Coordinates of C-alpha atoms in Angstrom, one line a residue:
Chain A
M369 CA 34.7 165.0 71.9
S370 CA 33.0 162.9 69.4
A371 CA 29.8 164.5 69.6
D372 CA 27.0 165.4 66.9
A373 CA 25.7 168.1 68.9
P374 CA 27.5 171.0 70.0
L375 CA 28.4 171.5 73.4
F376 CA 26.9 174.8 75.3
G377 CA 27.6 175.8 78.6
L378 CA 25.2 176.7 81.3
V379 CA 26.3 178.2 84.5
L380 CA 23.2 178.0 87.0
A381 CA 23.1 181.2 89.3
G382 CA 19.3 181.6 89.9
G383 CA 19.0 180.2 93.4
A384 CA 17.9 182.4 96.1
S385 CA 21.1 181.4 98.2
T386 CA 19.1 181.4 101.3
R387 CA 21.6 179.5 103.5
M388 CA 24.5 181.8 102.5
Q389 CA 22.0 184.7 103.2
R390 CA 23.4 186.4 100.3
D391 CA 24.2 185.9 96.3
K392 CA 26.4 183.2 96.0
A393 CA 26.9 184.3 92.0
A394 CA 28.7 187.3 93.5
I395 CA 31.1 185.8 96.1
E396 CA 34.6 185.8 95.4
Y397 CA 37.2 183.2 95.8
H398 CA 39.4 183.2 92.8
G399 CA 40.0 187.3 92.7
Q400 CA 36.5 187.5 90.4
S401 CA 32.7 186.8 91.1
Q402 CA 31.8 182.9 91.3
L403 CA 29.7 183.4 88.4
H404 CA 32.1 185.0 86.1
W405 CA 34.9 182.7 87.0
T406 CA 32.5 179.7 86.4
F407 CA 31.6 181.3 83.2
H408 CA 35.1 181.8 82.1
L409 CA 35.9 178.0 83.0
L410 CA 32.9 176.8 81.0
S411 CA 34.0 179.1 78.0
H412 CA 37.4 177.2 77.6
V413 CA 35.5 173.7 77.0
C414 CA 31.9 174.8 75.5
A415 CA 31.2 176.3 72.2
A416 CA 29.1 179.0 73.6
T417 CA 28.3 179.7 77.1
F418 CA 25.0 180.9 78.9
V419 CA 24.1 182.3 82.2
S420 CA 20.7 180.9 83.6
V421 CA 18.7 183.7 85.5
R422 CA 15.2 184.3 86.5
P423 CA 13.5 186.6 84.9
D424 CA 13.9 189.2 87.9
Q425 CA 17.6 188.8 87.8
R426 CA 18.2 189.7 83.9
E427 CA 19.6 193.2 84.9
E428 CA 21.3 192.2 88.2
P429 CA 24.7 193.6 87.9
T430 CA 26.5 190.4 88.3
R431 CA 24.6 188.8 85.7
A432 CA 24.0 191.4 83.3
G433 CA 26.4 191.8 80.2
L434 CA 26.7 187.8 80.0
P435 CA 24.7 185.8 77.8
Q436 CA 21.6 184.7 79.5
I437 CA 19.1 182.0 79.4
V438 CA 15.9 183.3 81.2
D439 CA 13.9 180.8 83.2
R440 CA 10.3 180.0 81.7
Q441 CA 8.9 178.8 85.0
P442 CA 11.0 180.6 88.0
G443 CA 10.4 179.0 91.4
I444 CA 11.2 175.5 90.6
G445 CA 14.8 175.5 91.1
P446 CA 17.7 174.5 89.1
I447 CA 15.4 172.3 86.8
A448 CA 13.8 175.6 85.7
G449 CA 17.1 176.5 84.1
I450 CA 18.0 173.2 82.5
S451 CA 14.7 173.0 81.1
A452 CA 15.0 176.6 79.5
A453 CA 18.1 176.0 78.1
L454 CA 17.1 172.4 76.6
H455 CA 14.2 174.6 75.2
A456 CA 16.2 177.2 74.0
H457 CA 18.5 175.2 71.9
P458 CA 17.2 171.9 71.2
K459 CA 20.2 170.7 69.2
A460 CA 22.7 171.7 71.8
A461 CA 24.0 169.4 74.2
W462 CA 24.3 171.2 77.8
L463 CA 27.4 171.2 80.0
V464 CA 25.6 172.4 83.4
V465 CA 27.4 173.7 86.2
A466 CA 26.2 175.4 89.2
C467 CA 28.0 178.7 90.2
D468 CA 28.7 177.3 93.8
L469 CA 31.5 174.8 93.2
P470 CA 34.8 176.9 93.9
F471 CA 36.9 173.6 93.9
L472 CA 35.8 172.6 90.1
N473 CA 38.6 172.6 87.9
E474 CA 39.1 172.4 84.0
Q475 CA 40.8 169.0 84.2
T476 CA 37.4 167.8 86.1
L477 CA 35.3 169.5 83.2
R478 CA 37.7 167.6 80.4
Y479 CA 37.4 164.4 82.1
L480 CA 33.6 164.5 82.1
L481 CA 33.7 165.5 78.3
E482 CA 36.0 162.8 77.3
H483 CA 34.2 160.1 79.0
R484 CA 31.0 161.6 77.8
D485 CA 28.3 159.2 75.9
P486 CA 26.5 161.4 73.7
R487 CA 24.0 158.2 73.0
K488 CA 23.0 158.8 76.6
V489 CA 20.5 161.1 78.1
A490 CA 23.4 162.6 80.2
T491 CA 26.5 162.1 81.6
A492 CA 27.3 162.7 85.2
F493 CA 29.7 162.2 88.1
K494 CA 28.6 160.0 91.2
S495 CA 28.9 162.0 94.3
S496 CA 31.7 161.1 96.3
H497 CA 29.3 161.5 99.5
D498 CA 26.4 159.2 98.4
G499 CA 27.2 157.7 94.9
L500 CA 24.2 159.4 93.4
P501 CA 24.3 161.7 90.4
E502 CA 25.3 165.1 90.5
P503 CA 23.0 167.1 88.2
L504 CA 24.8 170.3 88.5
C505 CA 28.1 169.3 86.8
A506 CA 26.9 167.2 84.0
I507 CA 26.2 167.0 80.5
W508 CA 22.7 167.0 79.6
E509 CA 22.0 165.6 76.1
P510 CA 19.5 167.0 73.3
A511 CA 17.7 163.5 74.0
A512 CA 17.1 165.0 77.7
R513 CA 14.8 167.8 76.5
E514 CA 11.5 166.0 76.0
P515 CA 11.8 164.0 79.2
V516 CA 12.7 167.0 81.0
L517 CA 10.0 169.2 79.6
A518 CA 7.3 166.3 80.7
F519 CA 9.2 166.0 84.1
V520 CA 8.8 169.5 84.6
A521 CA 5.2 169.5 83.5
A522 CA 4.7 166.8 85.9
G523 CA 5.0 169.1 88.7
K524 CA 8.6 167.4 89.6
Q525 CA 11.6 169.4 90.2
C526 CA 14.6 167.2 91.3
P527 CA 17.1 167.5 88.6
R528 CA 19.0 164.6 90.5
K529 CA 15.7 162.4 90.8
F530 CA 15.7 163.0 86.9
L531 CA 19.0 161.9 86.2
I532 CA 18.5 158.8 88.5
N533 CA 15.7 157.7 86.6
A534 CA 17.1 158.4 83.3
D535 CA 19.5 156.7 80.9
T536 CA 22.5 158.5 82.7
L537 CA 26.0 157.2 82.4
L538 CA 27.8 157.7 85.8
L539 CA 31.4 158.6 86.2
D540 CA 33.6 158.7 89.1
L541 CA 35.3 161.7 90.2
P542 CA 38.8 162.0 89.6
D543 CA 39.0 164.3 92.4
A544 CA 36.7 163.5 95.1
S545 CA 36.5 167.1 96.5
A546 CA 35.9 168.8 93.4
L547 CA 32.3 169.2 93.5
D548 CA 32.1 170.0 97.0
N549 CA 29.8 173.0 96.9
V550 CA 29.2 176.3 99.6
N551 CA 26.1 176.6 100.9
T552 CA 26.8 178.2 104.5
S553 CA 28.6 181.2 105.9
D554 CA 30.8 178.4 107.7
E555 CA 31.2 176.6 104.6
Y556 CA 32.3 180.3 102.7
R557 CA 34.9 180.7 105.4
S558 CA 36.6 177.2 105.2
A559 CA 36.4 177.9 101.3
V560 CA 38.3 181.2 101.7
S561 CA 40.9 179.8 103.9
A562 CA 41.5 176.7 101.6
F563 CA 42.2 179.2 98.9
G564 CA 44.5 181.2 101.0
G565 CA 41.7 184.1 101.9
P566 CA 40.6 186.5 103.1
A567 CA 38.1 186.9 100.4
H568 CA 37.5 189.8 98.5
A569 CA 33.5 189.2 98.7
V570 CA 31.3 191.4 96.6
S571 CA 28.1 193.1 97.5
P572 CA 25.2 191.3 95.6
T573 CA 24.5 194.5 93.7
R574 CA 28.0 195.9 92.9
P575 CA 28.9 195.9 88.9
P576 CA 31.3 192.9 88.1
S577 CA 34.6 194.2 88.5
S578 CA 37.5 193.4 85.9
N579 CA 39.2 196.8 86.3
Q580 CA 38.0 198.2 89.9
D581 CA 39.8 195.8 92.4
G582 CA 39.9 198.5 95.1
A583 CA 36.1 198.9 94.9
D584 CA 35.8 195.1 95.9
R585 CA 38.1 195.3 98.5
A586 CA 35.9 197.8 100.1
S587 CA 33.1 195.5 101.1
S588 CA 35.7 193.5 102.7
P589 CA 34.1 192.5 106.1
S590 CA 36.6 194.8 108.0
Q591 CA 34.4 197.7 107.8
H592 CA 31.8 196.1 109.9
G593 CA 33.1 196.0 113.3
G594 CA 30.5 198.2 114.8
D595 CA 27.4 196.8 113.4
T596 CA 25.5 194.6 115.6
H597 CA 22.4 193.8 113.4
L598 CA 24.4 193.0 110.2
T599 CA 25.7 189.5 110.2
S600 CA 26.4 188.1 106.7
P601 CA 30.2 188.3 106.2
A602 CA 30.3 190.5 103.0
H603 CA 27.7 192.7 104.5
S604 CA 27.5 196.6 102.9
G605 CA 24.7 198.7 103.4
S606 CA 22.0 199.5 100.6
G607 CA 23.7 202.9 100.4
A608 CA 27.3 201.2 99.4
S609 CA 25.2 199.3 96.3
H610 CA 25.8 201.9 93.8
A611 CA 29.1 203.4 95.1
S612 CA 31.9 203.3 92.5
S613 CA 34.8 204.6 95.0
P614 CA 33.8 203.6 98.4
S615 CA 35.7 205.3 100.9
Q616 CA 35.9 203.0 104.0
A617 CA 38.3 200.1 104.3
S618 CA 40.3 201.3 101.3
D619 CA 43.5 200.4 102.3
G620 CA 45.0 197.0 103.5
A621 CA 46.0 198.3 106.8
N622 CA 42.2 197.8 108.2
R623 CA 42.0 194.2 107.5
P624 CA 41.0 192.0 109.8
S625 CA 44.1 190.2 111.1
S626 CA 42.3 187.6 113.5
P627 CA 39.7 185.3 111.7
S628 CA 37.2 186.0 114.8
Q629 CA 36.5 189.8 113.0
H630 CA 35.8 187.9 109.6
G631 CA 32.3 187.2 109.9
E632 CA 30.8 186.2 113.2
S633 CA 28.3 183.8 113.6
H634 CA 25.2 184.6 111.9
S635 CA 22.7 182.7 114.0
S636 CA 22.4 184.7 116.8
N637 CA 22.5 188.4 115.7
A638 CA 23.0 190.8 118.6
A639 CA 25.4 188.5 120.3
A640 CA 28.0 188.7 118.0
S641 CA 29.5 191.7 118.7
G642 CA 27.4 193.1 121.3
T643 CA 28.5 196.6 121.5
K644 CA 24.7 198.1 121.1
A645 CA 22.6 197.0 123.7
D646 CA 19.4 196.7 121.5
K647 CA 17.8 193.5 122.3
P648 CA 16.7 191.2 119.2
R649 CA 13.1 191.9 118.4
T650 CA 11.2 188.9 116.5
L651 CA 9.3 190.6 113.4
R652 CA 7.0 188.8 111.0
I653 CA 7.9 189.9 107.4
Q654 CA 5.5 189.2 104.8
Y655 CA 6.2 189.3 101.1
Y656 CA 4.4 190.0 98.0
A657 CA 5.0 190.1 94.3
I658 CA 8.2 190.5 93.1
L659 CA 9.6 190.6 96.6
R660 CA 7.8 187.4 97.5
E661 CA 9.5 185.8 94.5
Q662 CA 13.1 187.0 95.1
A663 CA 12.9 186.1 98.7
G664 CA 11.6 182.6 97.7
R665 CA 8.6 182.5 100.5
S666 CA 5.8 184.6 101.2
E667 CA 6.7 185.1 105.1
E668 CA 9.3 184.7 107.2
T669 CA 9.9 185.5 111.2
L670 CA 13.1 187.1 112.0
D671 CA 15.0 188.3 115.1
T672 CA 16.6 191.1 114.8
T673 CA 18.3 194.3 116.0
A674 CA 17.2 196.3 113.0
S675 CA 15.2 199.0 114.9
T676 CA 13.6 200.6 111.9
P677 CA 12.0 199.5 108.8
A678 CA 14.8 201.1 106.8
E679 CA 17.4 199.2 108.7
L680 CA 15.2 195.9 108.4
Y681 CA 15.3 196.3 104.8
D682 CA 19.3 196.7 104.8
E683 CA 19.5 193.5 106.5
L684 CA 16.8 191.8 104.5
R685 CA 18.7 192.6 101.2
Q686 CA 21.6 190.8 102.4
R687 CA 19.7 187.6 102.8
H688 CA 17.6 188.0 99.8
P689 CA 18.5 189.2 96.2
F690 CA 16.1 192.0 96.4
Q691 CA 16.8 194.8 93.5
L692 CA 14.2 197.0 94.3
H693 CA 15.9 200.5 96.0
P694 CA 13.8 201.8 99.0
A695 CA 13.0 204.9 97.5
Q696 CA 10.8 202.5 95.1
L697 CA 9.3 200.6 98.0
K698 CA 6.3 201.7 100.7
V699 CA 6.2 200.5 104.4
A700 CA 3.3 198.7 106.1
L701 CA 3.4 198.2 109.8
N702 CA 0.6 195.7 111.1
N703 CA -1.4 196.0 107.9
D704 CA -1.2 200.1 107.9
F705 CA 1.0 202.2 106.1
S706 CA 3.9 203.7 108.2
D707 CA 7.3 205.1 107.1
W708 CA 10.6 203.9 107.2
Q709 CA 11.9 205.6 110.1
T710 CA 8.9 204.4 112.8
P711 CA 10.5 202.2 115.8
L712 CA 9.9 198.8 115.3
R713 CA 8.5 196.8 118.2
H714 CA 8.7 192.8 119.3
G715 CA 6.0 191.3 117.3
D716 CA 5.3 193.8 114.3
T717 CA 4.4 192.6 111.0
V718 CA 6.5 194.5 108.2
V719 CA 5.4 194.5 104.7
F720 CA 7.3 196.3 101.9
I721 CA 5.3 197.2 99.5
P722 CA 6.6 197.2 95.7
P723 CA 5.4 199.8 93.2
V724 CA 2.0 198.8 92.8
A725 CA 0.0 198.4 89.4
G726 CA -3.4 197.7 89.9
G727 CA -6.6 198.0 87.5
Chain B
M1481 CA -22.8 196.4 98.9
K1482 CA -19.5 196.3 100.4
L1483 CA -17.5 199.6 99.2
F1484 CA -14.4 197.6 98.2
F1485 CA -13.3 194.0 97.7
F1486 CA -11.3 191.6 95.8
S1487 CA -12.6 188.4 94.0
S1488 CA -10.9 185.2 92.8
T1489 CA -13.6 184.6 90.4
P1490 CA -15.3 186.4 87.5
L1491 CA -17.0 189.6 88.7
P1492 CA -20.8 189.2 88.2
L1493 CA -21.5 192.8 86.7
D1494 CA -25.4 192.8 86.6
D1495 CA -25.6 191.7 90.3
Y1496 CA -23.1 194.6 91.1
R1497 CA -25.0 197.4 89.1
R1498 CA -28.5 196.1 90.8
E1499 CA -26.8 196.6 94.2
L1500 CA -26.0 200.2 93.5
A1501 CA -29.7 200.7 92.3
D1502 CA -31.4 203.9 94.1
D1503 CA -34.8 205.3 93.8
A1504 CA -33.3 208.8 94.1
A1505 CA -30.6 208.1 91.4
G1506 CA -31.1 209.5 87.9
G1507 CA -28.3 207.9 86.5
Y1508 CA -25.3 205.3 86.9
A1509 CA -21.7 205.4 85.6
S1510 CA -19.5 202.0 85.4
F1511 CA -16.1 201.7 84.5
E1512 CA -14.7 198.2 83.6
G1513 CA -10.7 197.5 83.2
W1514 CA -10.0 194.8 80.8
V1515 CA -6.9 192.4 80.2
R1516 CA -5.5 193.9 77.1
N1517 CA -3.4 191.3 74.9
H1518 CA -0.1 193.9 74.5
N1519 CA 1.8 196.2 76.8
E1520 CA 4.7 198.3 75.7
G1521 CA 5.3 196.5 72.5
H1522 CA 5.2 192.9 74.2
A1523 CA 2.3 190.5 73.3
V1524 CA 0.7 189.7 76.8
T1525 CA -1.1 186.1 77.0
R1526 CA -2.4 186.5 80.5
L1527 CA -2.1 188.4 83.7
E1528 CA -1.8 187.4 87.3
Y1529 CA -2.9 189.9 89.9
E1530 CA -1.9 189.5 93.6
A1531 CA -2.9 191.8 96.5
F1532 CA -2.0 192.7 100.2
E1533 CA -5.5 192.4 101.0
A1534 CA -5.4 193.2 104.4
L1535 CA -4.1 196.7 103.7
A1536 CA -6.1 196.9 100.1
N1537 CA -9.4 196.4 101.5
K1538 CA -8.7 199.5 103.9
E1539 CA -7.3 201.9 101.3
G1540 CA -10.0 200.8 98.7
E1541 CA -12.4 201.6 101.5
R1542 CA -11.0 204.8 102.1
I1543 CA -10.9 205.8 98.2
V1544 CA -14.6 204.9 97.9
N1545 CA -15.9 206.7 100.7
E1546 CA -13.4 209.8 99.6
A1547 CA -15.3 209.7 96.5
I1548 CA -18.8 209.5 98.0
Q1549 CA -17.9 212.7 100.3
R1550 CA -16.1 214.5 97.5
F1551 CA -18.7 214.4 94.7
G1552 CA -21.8 213.9 96.8
V1553 CA -22.8 210.6 94.9
L1554 CA -25.7 208.3 96.2
Q1555 CA -23.4 205.1 96.2
A1556 CA -20.3 203.6 95.2
A1557 CA -18.2 200.2 95.1
C1558 CA -15.3 198.7 93.3
V1559 CA -14.5 195.3 93.1
H1560 CA -10.9 194.2 91.8
R1561 CA -9.7 190.7 90.7
V1562 CA -6.9 188.0 92.2
G1563 CA -5.4 185.3 90.7
S1564 CA -4.8 184.3 87.0
L1565 CA -6.6 186.4 84.3
A1566 CA -7.0 185.8 80.4
I1567 CA -7.2 188.5 77.8
G1568 CA -10.5 190.0 77.4
D1569 CA -10.8 189.2 81.4
V1570 CA -12.7 192.3 83.6
A1571 CA -9.8 192.9 86.1
V1572 CA -11.4 195.7 88.0
W1573 CA -15.1 197.1 88.3
V1574 CA -16.2 200.5 89.5
G1575 CA -19.9 201.6 89.8
V1576 CA -21.8 204.8 90.9
S1577 CA -25.1 206.1 91.1
S1578 CA -26.1 209.7 91.7
K1579 CA -28.4 212.0 91.0
H1580 CA -26.7 213.6 88.0
R1581 CA -24.4 212.2 85.7
A1582 CA -21.5 215.0 86.1
E1583 CA -20.9 213.5 89.6
A1584 CA -21.4 210.0 88.7
F1585 CA -18.2 210.3 85.8
A1586 CA -16.4 212.2 88.4
A1587 CA -16.3 210.1 91.0
C1588 CA -15.9 206.7 88.8
R1589 CA -12.8 208.3 87.7
Y1590 CA -11.6 209.1 91.1
I1591 CA -12.1 205.8 92.2
I1592 CA -10.2 203.9 89.3
D1593 CA -7.3 206.5 89.3
E1594 CA -6.6 206.3 93.2
V1595 CA -7.0 202.6 93.3
K1596 CA -4.4 202.2 90.6
H1597 CA -1.8 204.3 92.6
R1598 CA -2.7 203.9 96.1
V1599 CA -3.9 199.9 96.9
P1600 CA -1.0 197.4 96.9
I1601 CA -2.2 195.3 94.3
W1602 CA 0.5 193.8 91.8
K1603 CA 0.3 192.8 88.1
K1604 CA 2.6 190.2 86.5
E1605 CA 2.5 189.9 82.5
H1606 CA 2.9 186.7 81.1
Y1607 CA 4.3 187.3 77.5
V1608 CA 4.1 185.2 74.2
N1609 CA 7.7 184.6 74.5
G1610 CA 7.6 182.6 77.8
D1611 CA 8.7 185.5 79.9
S1612 CA 7.0 187.3 82.6
G1613 CA 7.5 190.4 84.6
W1614 CA 6.0 192.3 87.2
V1615 CA 4.6 195.6 86.2
N1616 CA 6.5 198.8 87.1
C1617 CA 8.8 196.8 89.2
E1618 CA 11.1 195.2 86.6
R1619 CA 11.7 197.2 83.4
C1620 CA 11.9 200.6 85.4
A1621 CA 13.9 199.5 88.6
V1622 CA 16.0 202.5 88.6
P1623 CA 16.5 204.1 92.2
G1624 CA 15.0 207.0 93.0
H1625 CA 12.5 206.9 89.9
D1626 CA 9.2 206.1 90.9
H1627 CA 7.3 205.4 87.6
T1628 CA 4.3 204.4 89.2
H1629 CA 3.5 207.7 90.8
E1630 CA 5.0 209.9 88.2
H1631 CA 3.4 208.2 85.0
P1632 CA 0.9 206.0 86.1
H1633 CA -0.9 206.0 82.8
A1634 CA 1.8 205.2 80.2
R1635 CA 2.0 201.7 81.4
D1636 CA -1.5 200.6 82.3
H1637 CA -3.1 197.7 80.5
N1638 CA -6.4 199.2 80.4
H1639 CA -7.6 202.7 80.6

């Protein structure tokens, strides 16, 4: 490592994980959250390591307690984190790594470091799929700072496009699958079995677990056999989010033995287990303010068997990194105030109203 | 004049005042909420307001009607800004005309207090250090503690 600039690590963990339908940072493949695992991996090779977060994620339990770099322009994807890091420590070079790379290893990072050229704007691997630069396991030199800020100021967001057009040193991956990432529930299950699963999936709102292994297992999929409307593999209802000693599924005896119980297809809600006769209804959900930002959209249409706003919010918390507790929210149905237990009907428009602040 | 509405452009306050003029009125009271340059020890550079307008318009109209009924004033209205606002901008205006001053003040106070508590409007603060945050949503996101309703005035930008 012959660099003049210190090398800092940046774990990107700001994404909304919309395809996974839950917080990728909190998923476990290696006995700890993917965020903490990646953080420790970088700590072995970097002078200092930080976690990139959106402003609304600062207090989120998986991320709280780790050194953070807060996005200055949330909503524009990973380039926001990279630009915030380059801005915060202009003299440092940054080893930027996404938190959804469970196959990454220290040898791959060391290879990148050994072959780094600090005179370039960046050193990156070529994708083993398309030969283009992999921006989210790359070293971004201090020289990237000005052009990245200008790139963002010009309204551009794609870090890959940035590296394609910048003076980037491209390396062949020593291990072709090291940067395979995990975006969907199907890919998650393949990754879990590749690591000898079953996964100890962590609820997004559960505190990081160094010393409470038992608590993590409680959110394993085995507790969800009867749920019809909850489909993500690591679902735990909102009521469990602050439990310190969950009682469900606390021993290994109930662990699912057949893979089919693990996490049914999440594309069709009711079809998966089909014990309740509830037919899915189509709902339109509109998001405002902090919920809009956390959902990454202002509205969506959802087929769901959730029968009340309370059930619906539970389900949405599996899809989006919502921090607000139901007690902090109000409910509107079809543009009028409603309550949490009003039955939902096909075609309803639902809004969850965060604490207001007019005037 | 419409009882309650939103505007994405600066508020023409003189026009609003004229609209509330009434030959039977002995006075007019108004309140302007301004964007302040600090909140809870943080230097604020600008604010963004966002509203759930379909519901906010109904709830705002209910509040102004309540004030008219309750205090017996002649006319009342409230206009709120949405979008990005700079320090010193008028974020909200309330106006009341009535026969006597006491009920004008009371109705004006009632409307602004109720609007702050009940109407789905959100405020995002942008700070000098580049951070930003949704007021009442981020720094006190403790389950079961609804600060908006319990301590509304401690967190306000303008009075």
